[in-house]
Amino acid sequence: MLLSSMDLTNPDECIEIYASILQKCRKLYNLRLGFQVHAQLVVNGVDVCEFLGSRLLEVYCQTGCVEDARRMFDKMSERNVFSWTAIMEMYCGLGDYEETIKLFYLMVNEGVRPDHFVFPKVFKACSELKNYRVGKDVYDYMLSIGFEGNSCVKGSILDMFIKCGRMDIARRFFEEIEFKDVFMWNIMVSGYTSKGEFKKALKCISDMKLSGVKPDQVTWNAIISGYAQSGQFEEASKYFLEMGGLKDFKPNLVSWTALIAGSEQNGYDFEALSVFRKMVLEGVKPNSITIASAVSACTNLSLLRHGREIHGYCIKVEELDSDLLVGNSLVDYYAKCRSVEVARRKFGMIKQTDLVSWNAMLAGYALRGSHEEAIELLSEMKFQGIEPDIITWNGLVTGFTQYGDGKAALEFFQRMHSMGMDPNTTTISGALAACGQVRNLKLGKEIHGYVLRNHIELSTGVGSALISMYSGCDSLEVACSVFSELSTRDVVVWNSIISACAQSGRSVNALDLLREMNLSNVEVNTVTMVSALPACSKLAALRQGKEIHQFIIRCGLDTCNFILNSLIDMYGRCGSIQKSRRIFDLMPQRDLVSWNVMISVYGMHGFGMDAVNLFQHFRTMGLKPNHITFTNLLSACSHSGLIEEGWKYFKMMKTEYAMDPAVEQYACMVDLLSRAGQFNETLEFIEKMPFEPNAAVWGSLLGACRIHCNPDLAEYAARYLFELEPQSSGNYVLMANIYSAAGRWEDAAKIRCLMKERGVTKPPGCSWIEVKRKLHSFVVGILHIH
C-alpha cells in the first residue's frame, strides 16, 4: 500500500522513503519486498542515485543474492564506500577471500578511500588465507594514506599478523598500541594459546590485569579452548572450573563447546561426553558444534545407546534436526556403529547434502563390506555433480580393509589411481594392509616403490603398514629390514613388528623385540601385550608369560578385556588351566570373547565336560553365543569323544538360535565323528553338507585316518586336499606318515616324490630350550637363534 500511494512529485522525499523501506528490508531479510521496491523504482522511472543504489545493494548482499548483488554492483555508474563495503562484506561472509582482496584493490584503483568498515574485512581475508604478503601491503597502504584505525581495525591487523605466523611482529604492533581494550588483549591471548604458548598467554592475562583491564568471558574461553585443542584436558578443566567460581560471569555455551569439542578431537571421548551430560543437566542448550562433537565421541567409543539419545534430543529441536553439521555427524555415527540402514535413512533426510555427507555414507558401506551399495552410491554421487576427493577414497580403501575385504579395497585404490588422483599416506597405509590380506606381494612392492620414488616419508603409519604387508605375504625378512630402516619407531611400529614375528612363528624374536622396545622407553599399550602374549603361547613359555602378566599389572592394563582374554588364552596354551579359570572368574565384566576363549582352553586339553558345563552356565545368564562359541564347544566335544553332546549343540544352533552352521562347525562335526571311528556316518554327513567341503573338512577326516590307521579313506580325503591346498606341506607329510604306519613304504616314498615335483617344502623343524632365563631356538640346518 505504501509503495502504491507514494507521491512521486517530491523526488527528495521519495528517495528518503525508499531508502527507509530498503533499510527495513535489510534488517528483516525481506528479499521479496526488496525486489518490489527495485521494480517500483524502474517502473516509476526514479533515478537510482548513488545513495539509493547502495541501500538496494545492501539488501541483495544481506539476503545472500550473490548473482543479483554482483550484477547490480557492476552496473552501478557511481560506487561509494558503502557499496564497496556491502559487496566485500558479502564475499567475505561467503568465505570467498580471494574475491574480497580483488575488490579491495579495484576499489583503491578507482580512487575510493577505504574506511574502518573496509579494512577489517580485507585483513580478515588475508588472515584466513594466511597471506602475509598481501596483508603487509594493505597495512603499508593504510599507513601511507595516514589512516588512523579504530580498535576494530587494529584488532584485525593484529589478528592478521598472528594467523600469518608473525607472532613477533604482532607483539611489537600490540605494544605500540596506546589504548588497549579487552578486545585487543583477547586477540593476543588467543594468539598465544593457538600456538601452544600457554605461559605467555597467562603472562599476557597477568599484564592485562596490571594495566587495569579485566579479563572477560572471551579471555577465559581462549584459555579453555587452547588447552582443550592441544589435548591438555586436565588444564582445560581446571580453568573451566575456575571460571565457574567467578562472580562476574559463568561458563557460557562457547566455554562448554570449547571443552567438549577440544576433548573429543584429542581422544578424550569419555570426558567429552561427561562434560556434555553436565552441560545438559545445567540447562545450557547445545548448538550444532556441541552436538556434532558429542556424537563424534559416541562414534569413537561405539556407544550406540548414547548416540541414539543425542539423536532423540536433536529431533525435538528443529534447528538441530535440520542442521547439516549435525546430520553429517549422525550419518557418520550410525554408519560406523554398524547401523548402515539407519545411516542411509538419515542421509536421505538431509535436505542439501555436501561432500562430507557422501563420504560418511560411503565409508559406512565400506566398513560393513557392502561392495555393490558402495559402487551404486559412488555413481549416484557423481551423477549429482559431486566429485570424490581424497577423503572419499581413503574411506573406501581403509573401510574395506578394516572389514577384511582386501580385494574390494584394492579395487577402489586402483579406481582412484585411474582417475589420476595421488594417494596420501592414509591411502597408502590402507592399500598396503589390503595387499597383506590378499597376499598380493607384487602390488605391495609396487606401492613400496611408489613411496620411495616420490620421496614420501616413511611415517609410522606407512612404516607399520609395510611391515604388516610383507609379513602377511611371508616376507618377514623384508619386514624386519623395513623396521630397521625406520628412523622413528613409535608404539604402532613396534606392535607391528612384534605381531609379525609372533604370527610368522618367530616367537623368540617377538619376545626379544618386546624387551628391546621396553629398553627404548617406548610406552606399551594394550595392542603390544595382545601381540606379545601369543608368542608365549606358541613357545609354551609360561615364565615369560608370567613376566608379561606382571608387567601388565604394573602398567595398569589389567582391566582391559582384550588383554585379560589374551592372558586366559596364554595360560591355557601353556597348560595352566587353573590360572586361566582364575583370571576368567575375577574379570569385572566378561564379554563374549572371554567365554569363547575359556571354552576353547577346556577343549584343547580334553576337558570336554568342563567346556559343556561352562556353556550351560553361559546360557543360564541369558547370553547369546556366536559361531565361534559353537566352533570351540564342538571342538571340545570332539577332543573328549562327546558324540551325543556334539550332535545336541550342532542341532541347537538352528533350533534355538536360528543360526545356520558354517563350514567351521561342519568341520568340527566331521572331526568328532571320524575321531570316534564312525567313518560311514562321517561320509554320509559330508555328502549332505549344504556347500562344498573345504580343506578344514577334509583335513579333519585325514587326521582321523591317522588315528585309526585307515590309509584307503585317507587317500580319498587327500585327493581333495591336494587340489584345495596344493602347496600345504602338512597334508603331504600326514599322508606319507599314514602310509608308513600301515607299512606301505613305496606309497610313502611316492608322496615324498610328489612333494618334490610340486616344489612343496616342509618348514624346518624347530625346538627351543630355556637356559639361564633366556630362550634359545634350534632350527634344522641352523645352529641357533636367540
CSV table of C-alpha atoms in Angstrom, one decimal, residues 298-304 329-340 343 360-368:
chain,number,residue,atom,x,y,z
A,298,CYS,CA,29.9,-41.7,20.7
A,299,THR,CA,31.2,-42.8,17.3
A,300,ASN,CA,34.7,-43.2,18.5
A,301,LEU,CA,33.5,-45.2,21.5
A,302,SER,CA,30.9,-47.2,19.5
A,303,LEU,CA,28.2,-46.2,22.1
A,304,LEU,CA,25.0,-46.9,20.2
A,329,SER,CA,27.8,-36.4,12.2
A,330,LEU,CA,24.8,-38.7,12.7
A,331,VAL,CA,25.3,-40.3,9.3
A,332,ASP,CA,28.9,-41.0,10.2
A,333,TYR,CA,27.9,-42.2,13.7
A,334,TYR,CA,25.3,-44.7,12.5
A,335,ALA,CA,27.5,-45.9,9.6
A,336,LYS,CA,30.5,-46.6,11.8
A,337,CYS,CA,28.4,-48.2,14.5
A,338,ARG,CA,27.2,-50.8,12.0
A,339,SER,CA,23.7,-49.3,11.7
A,340,VAL,CA,24.0,-48.6,8.0
A,343,ALA,CA,22.6,-44.0,8.4
A,360,ALA,CA,30.4,-40.6,5.6
A,361,MET,CA,27.8,-42.8,3.9
A,362,LEU,CA,30.4,-44.4,1.5
A,363,ALA,CA,32.7,-45.1,4.4
A,364,GLY,CA,29.8,-46.7,6.3
A,365,TYR,CA,29.1,-49.1,3.4
A,366,ALA,CA,32.8,-49.9,3.2
A,367,LEU,CA,33.1,-50.7,6.9
A,368,ARG,CA,30.1,-53.2,6.5
